[in-house]
Coordinates of C-alpha atoms and ligand atoms in Angstrom, one line a residue:
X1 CA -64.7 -20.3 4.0
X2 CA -62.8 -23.2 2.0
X3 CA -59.2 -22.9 1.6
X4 CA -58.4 -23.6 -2.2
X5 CA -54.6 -25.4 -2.8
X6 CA -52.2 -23.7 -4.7
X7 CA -50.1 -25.9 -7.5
X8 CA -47.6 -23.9 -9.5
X9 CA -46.2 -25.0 -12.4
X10 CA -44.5 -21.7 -13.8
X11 CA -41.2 -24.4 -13.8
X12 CA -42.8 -26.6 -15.9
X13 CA -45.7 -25.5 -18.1
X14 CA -44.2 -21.6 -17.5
X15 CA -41.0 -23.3 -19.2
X16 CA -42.8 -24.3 -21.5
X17 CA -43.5 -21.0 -23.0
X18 CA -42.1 -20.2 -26.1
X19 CA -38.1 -19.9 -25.9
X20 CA -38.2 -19.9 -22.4
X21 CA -35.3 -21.6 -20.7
X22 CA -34.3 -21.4 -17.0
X23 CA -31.2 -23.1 -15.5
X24 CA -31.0 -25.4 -12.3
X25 CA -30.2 -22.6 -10.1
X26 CA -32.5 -20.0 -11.6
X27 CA -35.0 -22.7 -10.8
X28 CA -34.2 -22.9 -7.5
X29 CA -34.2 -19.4 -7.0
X30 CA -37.7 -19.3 -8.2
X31 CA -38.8 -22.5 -6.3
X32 CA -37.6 -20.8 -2.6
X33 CA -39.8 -17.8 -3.8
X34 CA -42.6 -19.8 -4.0
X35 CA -42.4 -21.5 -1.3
X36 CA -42.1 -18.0 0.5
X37 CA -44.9 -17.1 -1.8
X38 CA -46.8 -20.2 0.5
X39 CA -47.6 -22.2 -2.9
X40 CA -48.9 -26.1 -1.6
X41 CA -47.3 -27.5 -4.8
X42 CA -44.4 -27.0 -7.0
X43 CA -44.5 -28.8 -10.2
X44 CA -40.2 -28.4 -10.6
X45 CA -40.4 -30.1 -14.0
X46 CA -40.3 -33.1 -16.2
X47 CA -38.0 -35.5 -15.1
X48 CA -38.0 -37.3 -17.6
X49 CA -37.7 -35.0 -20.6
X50 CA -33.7 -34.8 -20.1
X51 CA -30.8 -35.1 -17.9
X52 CA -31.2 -31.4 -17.2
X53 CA -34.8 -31.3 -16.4
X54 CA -33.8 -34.6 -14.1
X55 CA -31.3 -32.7 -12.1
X56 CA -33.6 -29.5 -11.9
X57 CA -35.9 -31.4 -10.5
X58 CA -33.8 -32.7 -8.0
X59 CA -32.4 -30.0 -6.9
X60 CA -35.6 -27.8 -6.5
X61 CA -36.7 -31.3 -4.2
X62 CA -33.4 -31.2 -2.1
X63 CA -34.0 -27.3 -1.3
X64 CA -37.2 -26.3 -1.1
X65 CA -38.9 -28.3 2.8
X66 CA -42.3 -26.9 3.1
X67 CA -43.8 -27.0 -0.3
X68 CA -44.7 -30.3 -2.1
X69 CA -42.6 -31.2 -5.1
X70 CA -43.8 -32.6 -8.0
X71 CA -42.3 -33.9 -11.2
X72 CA -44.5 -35.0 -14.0
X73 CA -44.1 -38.0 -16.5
X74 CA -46.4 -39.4 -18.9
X75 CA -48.3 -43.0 -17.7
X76 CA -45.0 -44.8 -19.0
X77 CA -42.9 -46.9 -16.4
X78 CA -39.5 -44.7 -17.6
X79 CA -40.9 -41.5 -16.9
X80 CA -42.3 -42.3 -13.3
X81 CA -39.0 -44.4 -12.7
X82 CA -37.3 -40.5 -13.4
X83 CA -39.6 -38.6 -12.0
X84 CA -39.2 -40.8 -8.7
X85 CA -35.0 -41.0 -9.0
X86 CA -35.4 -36.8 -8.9
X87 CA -37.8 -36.4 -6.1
X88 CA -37.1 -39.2 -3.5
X89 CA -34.8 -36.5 -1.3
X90 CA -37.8 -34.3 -1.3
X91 CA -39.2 -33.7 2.5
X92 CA -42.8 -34.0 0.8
X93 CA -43.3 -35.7 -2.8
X94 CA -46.0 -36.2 -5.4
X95 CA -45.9 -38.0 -8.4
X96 CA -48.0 -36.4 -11.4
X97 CA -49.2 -38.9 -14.6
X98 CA -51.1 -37.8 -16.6
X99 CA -52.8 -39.6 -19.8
X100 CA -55.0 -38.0 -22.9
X101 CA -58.9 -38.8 -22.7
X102 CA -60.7 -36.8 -25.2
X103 CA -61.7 -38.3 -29.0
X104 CA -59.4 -36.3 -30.7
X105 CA -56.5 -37.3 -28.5
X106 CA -57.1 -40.8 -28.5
X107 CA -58.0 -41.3 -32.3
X108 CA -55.2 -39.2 -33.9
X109 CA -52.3 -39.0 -30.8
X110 CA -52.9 -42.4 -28.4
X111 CA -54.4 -44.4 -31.4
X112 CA -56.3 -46.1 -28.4
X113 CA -60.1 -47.1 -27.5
X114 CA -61.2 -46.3 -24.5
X115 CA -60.8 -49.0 -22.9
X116 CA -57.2 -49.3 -23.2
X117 CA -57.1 -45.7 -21.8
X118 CA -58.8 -46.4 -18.3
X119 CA -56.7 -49.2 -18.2
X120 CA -53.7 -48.0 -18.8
X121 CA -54.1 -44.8 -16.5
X122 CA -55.1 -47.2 -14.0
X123 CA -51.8 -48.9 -14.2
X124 CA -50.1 -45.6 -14.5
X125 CA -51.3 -44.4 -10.7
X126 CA -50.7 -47.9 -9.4
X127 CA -47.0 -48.0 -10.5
X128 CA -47.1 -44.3 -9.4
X129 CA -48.2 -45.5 -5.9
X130 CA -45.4 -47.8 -5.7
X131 CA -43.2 -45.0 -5.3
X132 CA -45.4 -42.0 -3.4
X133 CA -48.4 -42.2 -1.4
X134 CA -49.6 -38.4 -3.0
X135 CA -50.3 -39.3 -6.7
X136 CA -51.8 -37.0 -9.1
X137 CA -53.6 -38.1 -12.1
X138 CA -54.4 -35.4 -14.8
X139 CA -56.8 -36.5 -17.4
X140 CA -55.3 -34.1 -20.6
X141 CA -57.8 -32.6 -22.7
X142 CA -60.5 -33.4 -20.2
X143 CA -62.4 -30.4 -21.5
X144 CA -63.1 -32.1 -24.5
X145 CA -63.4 -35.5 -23.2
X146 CA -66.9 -37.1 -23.3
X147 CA -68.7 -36.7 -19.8
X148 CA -69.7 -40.3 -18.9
X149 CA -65.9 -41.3 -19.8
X150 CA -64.6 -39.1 -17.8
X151 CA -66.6 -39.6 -15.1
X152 CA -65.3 -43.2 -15.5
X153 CA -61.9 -42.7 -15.7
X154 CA -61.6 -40.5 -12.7
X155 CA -63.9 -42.9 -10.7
X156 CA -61.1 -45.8 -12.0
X157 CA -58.1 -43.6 -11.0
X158 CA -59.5 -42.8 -7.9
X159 CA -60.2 -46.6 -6.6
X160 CA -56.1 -47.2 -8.1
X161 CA -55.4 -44.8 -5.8
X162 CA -54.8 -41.2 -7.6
X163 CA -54.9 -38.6 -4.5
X164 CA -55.2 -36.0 -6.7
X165 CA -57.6 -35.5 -9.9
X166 CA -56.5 -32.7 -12.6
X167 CA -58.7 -31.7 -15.3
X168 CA -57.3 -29.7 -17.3
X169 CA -58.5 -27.3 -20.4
X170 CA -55.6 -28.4 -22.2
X171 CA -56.6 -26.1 -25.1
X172 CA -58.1 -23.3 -23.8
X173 CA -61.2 -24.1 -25.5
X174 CA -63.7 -23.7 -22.5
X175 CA -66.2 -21.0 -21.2
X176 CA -66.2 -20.8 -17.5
X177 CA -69.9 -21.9 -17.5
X178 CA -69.1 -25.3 -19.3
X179 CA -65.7 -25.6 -17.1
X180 CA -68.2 -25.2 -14.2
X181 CA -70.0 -27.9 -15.2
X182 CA -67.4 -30.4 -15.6
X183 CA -66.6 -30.0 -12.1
X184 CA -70.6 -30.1 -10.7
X185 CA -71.2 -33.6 -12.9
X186 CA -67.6 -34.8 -11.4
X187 CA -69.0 -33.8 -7.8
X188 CA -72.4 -35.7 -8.6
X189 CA -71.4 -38.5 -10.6
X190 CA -68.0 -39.8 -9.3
X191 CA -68.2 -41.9 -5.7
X192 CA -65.1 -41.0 -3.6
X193 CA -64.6 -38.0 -5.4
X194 CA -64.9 -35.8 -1.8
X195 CA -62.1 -37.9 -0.2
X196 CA -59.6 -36.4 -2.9
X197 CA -58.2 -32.9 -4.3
X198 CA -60.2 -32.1 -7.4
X199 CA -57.8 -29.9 -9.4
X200 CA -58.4 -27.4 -12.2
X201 CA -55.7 -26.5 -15.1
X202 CA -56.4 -23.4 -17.8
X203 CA -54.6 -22.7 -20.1
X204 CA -55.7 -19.5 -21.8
X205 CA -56.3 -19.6 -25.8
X206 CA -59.0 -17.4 -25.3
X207 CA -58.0 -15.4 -22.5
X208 CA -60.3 -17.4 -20.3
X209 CA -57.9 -19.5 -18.1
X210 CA -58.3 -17.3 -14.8
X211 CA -62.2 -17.0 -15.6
X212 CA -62.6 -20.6 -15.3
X213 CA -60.4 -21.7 -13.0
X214 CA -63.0 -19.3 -10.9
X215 CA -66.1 -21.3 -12.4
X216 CA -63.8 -24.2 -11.4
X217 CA -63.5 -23.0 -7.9
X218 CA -67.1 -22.5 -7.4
X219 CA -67.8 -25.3 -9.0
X220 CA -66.1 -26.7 -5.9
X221 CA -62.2 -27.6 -7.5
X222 CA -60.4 -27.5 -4.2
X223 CA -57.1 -27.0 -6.6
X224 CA -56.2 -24.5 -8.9
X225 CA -52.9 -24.7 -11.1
X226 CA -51.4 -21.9 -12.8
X227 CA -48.2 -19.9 -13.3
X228 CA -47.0 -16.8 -12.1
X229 CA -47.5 -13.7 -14.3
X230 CA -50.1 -16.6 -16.5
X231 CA -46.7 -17.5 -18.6
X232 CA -46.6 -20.8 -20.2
X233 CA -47.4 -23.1 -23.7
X234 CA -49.0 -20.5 -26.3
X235 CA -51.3 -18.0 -24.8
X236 CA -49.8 -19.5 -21.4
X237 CA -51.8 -20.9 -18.2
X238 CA -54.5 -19.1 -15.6
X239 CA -51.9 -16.1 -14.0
X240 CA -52.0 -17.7 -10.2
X241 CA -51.6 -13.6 -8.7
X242 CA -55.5 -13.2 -10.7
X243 CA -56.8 -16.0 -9.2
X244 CA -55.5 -15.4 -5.9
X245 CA -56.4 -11.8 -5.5
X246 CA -60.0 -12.4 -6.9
X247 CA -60.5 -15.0 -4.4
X248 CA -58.7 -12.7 -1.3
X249 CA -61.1 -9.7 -3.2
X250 CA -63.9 -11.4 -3.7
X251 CA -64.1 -13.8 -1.0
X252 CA -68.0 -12.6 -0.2
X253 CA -68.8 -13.7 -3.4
X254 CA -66.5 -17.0 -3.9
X255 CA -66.4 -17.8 -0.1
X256 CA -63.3 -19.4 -0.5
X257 CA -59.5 -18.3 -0.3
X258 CA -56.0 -19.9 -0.3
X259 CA -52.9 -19.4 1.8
X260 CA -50.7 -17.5 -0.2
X261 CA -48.9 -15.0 1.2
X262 CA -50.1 -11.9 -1.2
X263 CA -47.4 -9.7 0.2
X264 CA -44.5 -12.1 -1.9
X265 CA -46.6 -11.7 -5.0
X266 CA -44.9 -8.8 -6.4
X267 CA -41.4 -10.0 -6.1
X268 CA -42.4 -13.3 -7.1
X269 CA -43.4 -11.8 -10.3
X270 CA -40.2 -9.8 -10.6
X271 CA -38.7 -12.7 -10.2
X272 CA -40.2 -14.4 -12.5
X273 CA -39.8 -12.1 -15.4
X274 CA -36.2 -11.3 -15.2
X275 CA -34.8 -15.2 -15.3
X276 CA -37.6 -16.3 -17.9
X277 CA -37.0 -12.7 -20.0
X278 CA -40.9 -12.5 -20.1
X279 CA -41.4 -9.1 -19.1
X280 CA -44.7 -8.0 -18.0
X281 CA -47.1 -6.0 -19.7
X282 CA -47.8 -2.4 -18.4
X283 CA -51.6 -3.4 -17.9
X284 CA -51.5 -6.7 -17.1
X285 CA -54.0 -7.4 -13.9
X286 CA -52.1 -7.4 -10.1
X287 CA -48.9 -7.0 -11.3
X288 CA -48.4 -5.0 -14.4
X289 CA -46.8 -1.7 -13.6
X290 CA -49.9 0.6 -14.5
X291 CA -52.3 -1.7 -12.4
X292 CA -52.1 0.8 -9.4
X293 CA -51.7 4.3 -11.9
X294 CA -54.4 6.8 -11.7
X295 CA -54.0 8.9 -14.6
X296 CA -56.9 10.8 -15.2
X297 CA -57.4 14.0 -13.5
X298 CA -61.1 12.5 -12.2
X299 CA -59.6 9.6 -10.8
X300 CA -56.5 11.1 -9.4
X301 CA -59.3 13.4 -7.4
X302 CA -61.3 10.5 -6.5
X303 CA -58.4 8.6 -4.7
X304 CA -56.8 11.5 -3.3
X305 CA -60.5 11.7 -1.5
X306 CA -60.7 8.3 -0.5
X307 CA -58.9 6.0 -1.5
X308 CA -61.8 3.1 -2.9
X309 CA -63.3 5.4 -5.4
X310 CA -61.2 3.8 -8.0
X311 CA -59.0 1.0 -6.4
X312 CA -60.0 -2.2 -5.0
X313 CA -56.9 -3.6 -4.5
X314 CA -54.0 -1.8 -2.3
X315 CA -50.5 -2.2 -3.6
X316 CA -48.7 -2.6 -0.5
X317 CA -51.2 -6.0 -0.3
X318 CA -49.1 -7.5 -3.0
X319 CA -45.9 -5.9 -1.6
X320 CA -45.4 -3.2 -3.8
X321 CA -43.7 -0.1 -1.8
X322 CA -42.5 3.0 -3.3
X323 CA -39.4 3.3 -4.6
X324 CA -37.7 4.5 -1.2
X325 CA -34.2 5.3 -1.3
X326 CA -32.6 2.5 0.8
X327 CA -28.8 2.6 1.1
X328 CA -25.8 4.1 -0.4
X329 CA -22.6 5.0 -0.8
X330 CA -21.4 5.2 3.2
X331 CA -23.7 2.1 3.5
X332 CA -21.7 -1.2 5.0
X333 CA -21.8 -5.0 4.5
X334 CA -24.0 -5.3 7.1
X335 CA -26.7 -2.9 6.6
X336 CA -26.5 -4.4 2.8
X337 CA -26.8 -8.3 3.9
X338 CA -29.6 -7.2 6.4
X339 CA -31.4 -5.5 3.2
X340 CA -30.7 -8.6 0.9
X341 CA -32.4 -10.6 4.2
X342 CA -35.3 -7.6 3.9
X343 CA -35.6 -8.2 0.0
X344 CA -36.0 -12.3 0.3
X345 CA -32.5 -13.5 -0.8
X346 CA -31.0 -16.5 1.1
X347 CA -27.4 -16.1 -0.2
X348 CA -24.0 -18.1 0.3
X349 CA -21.2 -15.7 2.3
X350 CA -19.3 -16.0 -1.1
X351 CA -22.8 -14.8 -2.8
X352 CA -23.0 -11.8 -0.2
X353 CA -19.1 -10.5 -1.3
X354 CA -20.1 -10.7 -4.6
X355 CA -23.2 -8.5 -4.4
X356 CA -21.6 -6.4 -2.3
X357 CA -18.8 -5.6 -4.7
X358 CA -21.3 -5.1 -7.1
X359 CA -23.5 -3.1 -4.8
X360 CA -19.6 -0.4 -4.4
X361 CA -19.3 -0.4 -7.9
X362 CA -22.9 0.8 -8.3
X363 CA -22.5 3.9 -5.7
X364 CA -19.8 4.8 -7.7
X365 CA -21.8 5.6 -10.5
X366 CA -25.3 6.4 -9.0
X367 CA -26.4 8.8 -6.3
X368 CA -29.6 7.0 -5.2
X369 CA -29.8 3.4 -4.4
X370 CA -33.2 1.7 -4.8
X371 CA -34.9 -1.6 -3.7
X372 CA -35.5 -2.2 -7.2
X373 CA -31.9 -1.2 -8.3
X374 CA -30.8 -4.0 -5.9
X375 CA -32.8 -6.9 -6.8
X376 CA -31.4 -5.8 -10.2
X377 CA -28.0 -6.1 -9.4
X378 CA -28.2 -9.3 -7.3
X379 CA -29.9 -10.9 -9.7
X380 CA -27.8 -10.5 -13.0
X381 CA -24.5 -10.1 -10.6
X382 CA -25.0 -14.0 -8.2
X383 CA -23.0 -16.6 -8.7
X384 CA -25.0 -18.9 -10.8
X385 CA -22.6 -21.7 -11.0
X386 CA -19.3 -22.3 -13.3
X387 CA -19.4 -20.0 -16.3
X388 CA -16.7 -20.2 -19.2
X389 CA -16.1 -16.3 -20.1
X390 CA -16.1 -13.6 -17.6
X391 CA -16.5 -10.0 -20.2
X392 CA -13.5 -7.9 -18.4
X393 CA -13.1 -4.9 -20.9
X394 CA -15.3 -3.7 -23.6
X395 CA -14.5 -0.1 -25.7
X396 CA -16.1 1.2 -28.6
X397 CA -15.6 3.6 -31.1
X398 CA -19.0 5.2 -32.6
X399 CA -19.5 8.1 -35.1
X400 CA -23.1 8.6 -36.6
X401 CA -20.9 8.8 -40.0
X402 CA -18.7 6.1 -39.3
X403 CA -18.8 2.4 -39.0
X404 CA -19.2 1.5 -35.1
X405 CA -15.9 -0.6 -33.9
X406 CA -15.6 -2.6 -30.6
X407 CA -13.0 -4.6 -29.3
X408 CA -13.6 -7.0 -25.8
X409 CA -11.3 -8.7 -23.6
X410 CA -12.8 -12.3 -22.2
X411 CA -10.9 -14.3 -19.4
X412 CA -11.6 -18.0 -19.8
X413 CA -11.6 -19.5 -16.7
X414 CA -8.5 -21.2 -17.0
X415 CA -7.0 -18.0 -16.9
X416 CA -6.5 -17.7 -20.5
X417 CA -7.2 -13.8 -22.2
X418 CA -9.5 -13.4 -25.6
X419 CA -8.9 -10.2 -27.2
X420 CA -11.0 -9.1 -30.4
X421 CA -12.5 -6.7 -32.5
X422 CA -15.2 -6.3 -35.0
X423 CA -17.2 -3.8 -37.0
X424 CA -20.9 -3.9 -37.1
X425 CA -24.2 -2.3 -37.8
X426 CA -24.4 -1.0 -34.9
X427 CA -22.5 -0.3 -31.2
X428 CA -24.5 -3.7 -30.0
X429 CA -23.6 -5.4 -33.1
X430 CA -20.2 -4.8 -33.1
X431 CA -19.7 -5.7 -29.4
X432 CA -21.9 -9.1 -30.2
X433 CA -19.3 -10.2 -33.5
X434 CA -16.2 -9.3 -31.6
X435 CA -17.9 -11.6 -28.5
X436 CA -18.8 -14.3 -31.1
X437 CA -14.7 -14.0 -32.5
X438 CA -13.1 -13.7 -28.9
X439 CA -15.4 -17.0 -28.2
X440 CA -15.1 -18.7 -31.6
X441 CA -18.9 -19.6 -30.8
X442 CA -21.5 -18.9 -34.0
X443 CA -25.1 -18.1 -32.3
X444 CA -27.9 -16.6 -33.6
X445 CA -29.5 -13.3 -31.9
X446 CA -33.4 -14.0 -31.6
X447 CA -34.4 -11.3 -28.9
X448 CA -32.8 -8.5 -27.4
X449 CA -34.5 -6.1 -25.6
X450 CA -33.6 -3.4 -22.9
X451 CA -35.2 -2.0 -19.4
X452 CA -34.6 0.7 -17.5
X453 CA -35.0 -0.5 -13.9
X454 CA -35.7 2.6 -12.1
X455 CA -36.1 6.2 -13.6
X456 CA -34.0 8.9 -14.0
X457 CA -30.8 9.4 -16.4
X458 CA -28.5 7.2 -13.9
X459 CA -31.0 4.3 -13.8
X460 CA -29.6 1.0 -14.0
X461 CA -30.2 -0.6 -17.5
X462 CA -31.4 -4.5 -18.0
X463 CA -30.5 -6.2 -21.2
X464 CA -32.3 -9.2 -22.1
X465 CA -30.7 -11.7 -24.7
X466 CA -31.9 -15.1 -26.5
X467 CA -29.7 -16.8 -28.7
X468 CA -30.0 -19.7 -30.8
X469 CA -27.4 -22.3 -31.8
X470 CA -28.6 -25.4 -33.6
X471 CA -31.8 -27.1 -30.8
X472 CA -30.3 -25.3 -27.9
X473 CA -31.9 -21.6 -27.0
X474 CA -30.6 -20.0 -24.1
X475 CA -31.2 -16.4 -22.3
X476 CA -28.6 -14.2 -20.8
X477 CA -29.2 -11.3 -18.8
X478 CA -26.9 -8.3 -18.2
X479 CA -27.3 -5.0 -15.8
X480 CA -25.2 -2.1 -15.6
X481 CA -25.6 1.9 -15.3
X482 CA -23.9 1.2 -19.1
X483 CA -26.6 0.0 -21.7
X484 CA -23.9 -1.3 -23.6
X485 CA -21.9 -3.1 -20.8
X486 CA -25.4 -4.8 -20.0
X487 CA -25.7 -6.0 -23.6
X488 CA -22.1 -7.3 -23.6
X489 CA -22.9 -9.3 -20.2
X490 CA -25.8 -10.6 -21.7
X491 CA -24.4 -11.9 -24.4
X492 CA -21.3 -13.6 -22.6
X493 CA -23.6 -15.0 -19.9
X494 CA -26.0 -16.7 -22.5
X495 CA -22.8 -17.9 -24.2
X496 CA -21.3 -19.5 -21.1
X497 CA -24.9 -21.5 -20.4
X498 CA -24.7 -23.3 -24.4
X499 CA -21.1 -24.1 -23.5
X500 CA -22.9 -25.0 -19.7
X501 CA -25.3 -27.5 -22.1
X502 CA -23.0 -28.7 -24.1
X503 CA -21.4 -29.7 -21.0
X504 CA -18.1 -27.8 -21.7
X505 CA -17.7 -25.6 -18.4
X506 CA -14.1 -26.2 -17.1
X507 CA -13.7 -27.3 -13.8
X508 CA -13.6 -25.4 -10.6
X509 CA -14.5 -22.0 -12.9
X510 CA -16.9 -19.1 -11.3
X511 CA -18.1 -16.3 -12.9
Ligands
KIV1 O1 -52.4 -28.6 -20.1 C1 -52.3 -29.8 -19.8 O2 -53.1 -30.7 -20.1 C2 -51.1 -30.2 -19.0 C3 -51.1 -31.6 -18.4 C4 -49.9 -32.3 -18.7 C5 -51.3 -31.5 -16.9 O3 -50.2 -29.4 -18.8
ZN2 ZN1 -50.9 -27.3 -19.2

């Protein structure tokens, strides 16, 4: 049985979905996950794509101890210099070039012959090396390269040291037998090919990416990248929980598996969604929330029989559990900091207070406590660094014949009060223009959308915000038993991280 690496790179190319846009410390957050999750690498960004992705990067390398950290930069002496200044405190640290090979990429984007492409990746790794003995070279658009040159630019990167190989289906163009192949003709063509990690990256244009990263697998990649929940640029990348629980399911038939700890999948994915507002689709494989339904009465009969008739995957294997009541009202800090322990977290004492107080405030207002209504809370409710505007009243007046009113009290974090009122469309709208007057901030409202996090009429609701202003995009997300107190802390969080980017937090504030 091989074991096949796991690279993540839901922080880099998952960031790189459409306006997706995770802070430093939701980064982190998600980074410690996967490193629970048992992922070999962690791609924690782009160092040198700006001062943010920099210190990101950074941070994710100072945190994280038993996962390999990786930034990547293009075959430029800047980028690697960047990518090196953000991951030399990192317990374990690779350096990832990478450098376009196919025609189309070196006529109309490089304007370079192939020569000047093996060269120049071959100077790329040994400037890498300079810095980190794990380099990783990935050869973009290698799908469409021509064979015999890529077979001689891997052999040259491998002899300048390259530790790693990537070959990536930049543009999900491939079908998992001609994906195969690439990987067989690497196998028999390249000398010293065995002595590295052959890697495979998909992205998923045609909603191929996790079929052949498989054909890569058997085709004997020893590395698969991907993201978690398949998010990232367009369609997005091979989903890393598919490829993972077809190998686990199907290791008879791939004879190969990886170390992952499947149990951390679900949260992972949970994760995931809620700090990169992607949410996942009902039916999506593993993780969607139907995946494990049986809804027709046939079926329903067939598992209540035994169990394999119609599932091949169990969910507790992925770490879903039922919705189990778990504490409530009479509960105390320590039974609620030995759950947070329970549900993954790794907070700060000051983290713990804050969730607790959160946590009261909840069993005030619902009967029945939930798992799910938890990781909820503590994840809209931590303390995610110095924010501007803390939302400390919101009241509306509403009439389906009369124009909706609200008026919102913000304390800055110098202590000063922001008191407004507008009239709008609608409740949201209203709360949202007297938020923009009270902030004296113009944004524009690109997505908005709303969850219920567990069922029933006292369910916890999630609200989900994007807002433009000029280049920045920024997310904000908001939970309370309120729908409309979730939408006005949605909205003041994502405000607080443009003022956060435009480097106007004041000093010492908290949210
Ligand atoms: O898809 C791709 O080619 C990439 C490389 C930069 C590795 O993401
Ligand atoms: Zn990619």
């Amino acid at each position: 049985m091989r074991t096949i690496e796991i690279f993540d790179t839901t922080l880099r190319d998952g960031e790189q979905s459409p306006g997706v846009n995770i802070s430093t410390n939701e980064k982190v957050e998600i980074a410690l996950q996967l490193e629970k999750l048992g992922v070999t690498r962690i791609e924690a960004g782009f160092a040198a794509a700006s001062p943010g992705d920099q210190k990101s990067v950074a941070e994710v390398a100072r945190r994280v101890k038993n996962s390999t950290i990786v930034s990547l930069a293009r075959s430029v002496k800047s980028d690697m210099d960047a990518a090196y200044e953000a991951l030399r405190h990192a317990q374990n640290a690779c350096l990832h070039v990478f450098l376009a090979t196919s025609p189309i990429h070196r006529q109309h984007k490089l304007r370079m012959s192939k020569e000047q492409v093996v060269e120049k990746a071959v100077e790329a790794v040994k400037y890498a090396k300079k810095y980190f003995s794990e380099v990783q070279f990935s050869a973009e658009d290698a799908a469409r390269t021509e064979i015999d040159f890529l077979a001689e630019v891997v052999e040259a990167v491998i002899k300048a040291g390259a530790t790693t190989v990537n070959l990536p289906d930049t543009v999900g163009y491939m079908t998992p037998q001609q994906y195969g192949d690439i990987f067989r003709e690497m196998r028999k063509r390249v000398p010293g090919v065995e002595g590295i990690r052959l890697s495979c990256h998909c992205h998923d244009d045609l909603g191929m990416a996790v079929a052949n990263s498989l054909a890569a697998v058997e085709a004997g990649a020893t590395q698969v990248e991907g993201t978690i929940n398949g998010i990232g640029e367009r369609a997005g990348n091979a989903a890393l929980e598919e490829v993972a629980l077809a190998l686990e399911t199907r290791k008879d038939f791939y004879q190969a598996t990886t170390k992952l700890q499947l149990k951390e999948i679900a949260r992972t994915s949970q994760l995931v969604s809620r700090l990169t507002g992607m949410i996942v689709p009902g039916n999506k494989a593993v993780v969607g929330a139907n995946a494990f339904a049986h809804e027709s009465g046939i079926h329903q009969d067939g598992v209540l029989k035994e169990v394999t008739t119609y599932e091949i995957i169990r969910p507790e294997s992925v770490g879903f559990k039922s919705n189990k009541l778990v504490l409530g009202k009479h509960s105390g800090r320590h039974a609620f900091k030995e759950k947070l322990v329970e549900l993954g977290y790794h907070l700060e004492q000051e983290e713990v207070d804050t969730a607790f107080a959160a946590f009261k405030e909840l069993c005030d207002k619902k009967k029945e406590i939930s798992d799910d209504d938890i990781l909820a809370l503590v994840d809209a409710k931590m303390v995610r660094g110095a924010e501007m505007y803390r939302l400390e009243s919101v009241q509306l007046s509403y009439g389906n014949l009369s124009v909706p009113t609200a008026s919102v009290r913000l304390v800055r974090a110098d202590g000063e009060v922001c008191e407004e009122a507008a009239c709008g469309n609608g409740s949201v709208d209203s709360i949202y223009k007297a938020i923009d007057r009270a902030t004296g901030e113009e944004v524009t409202l690109t997505d908005y959308k709303i969850l219920s996090v567990t069922q029933g009429q006292d369910a916890l609701g999630e609200v989900f915000v994007r807002l433009q202003q000029g280049e920045l995009t920024v997310t904000g997300r908001g939970v309370s038993t309120d729908v409309l107190e979730a939408s006005a802390i949605a909205y003041v969080r994502a405000i607080n991280k443009i003022l956060e980017r435009r480097g106007e937090v004041l000093v010492g504030a908290t949210n």
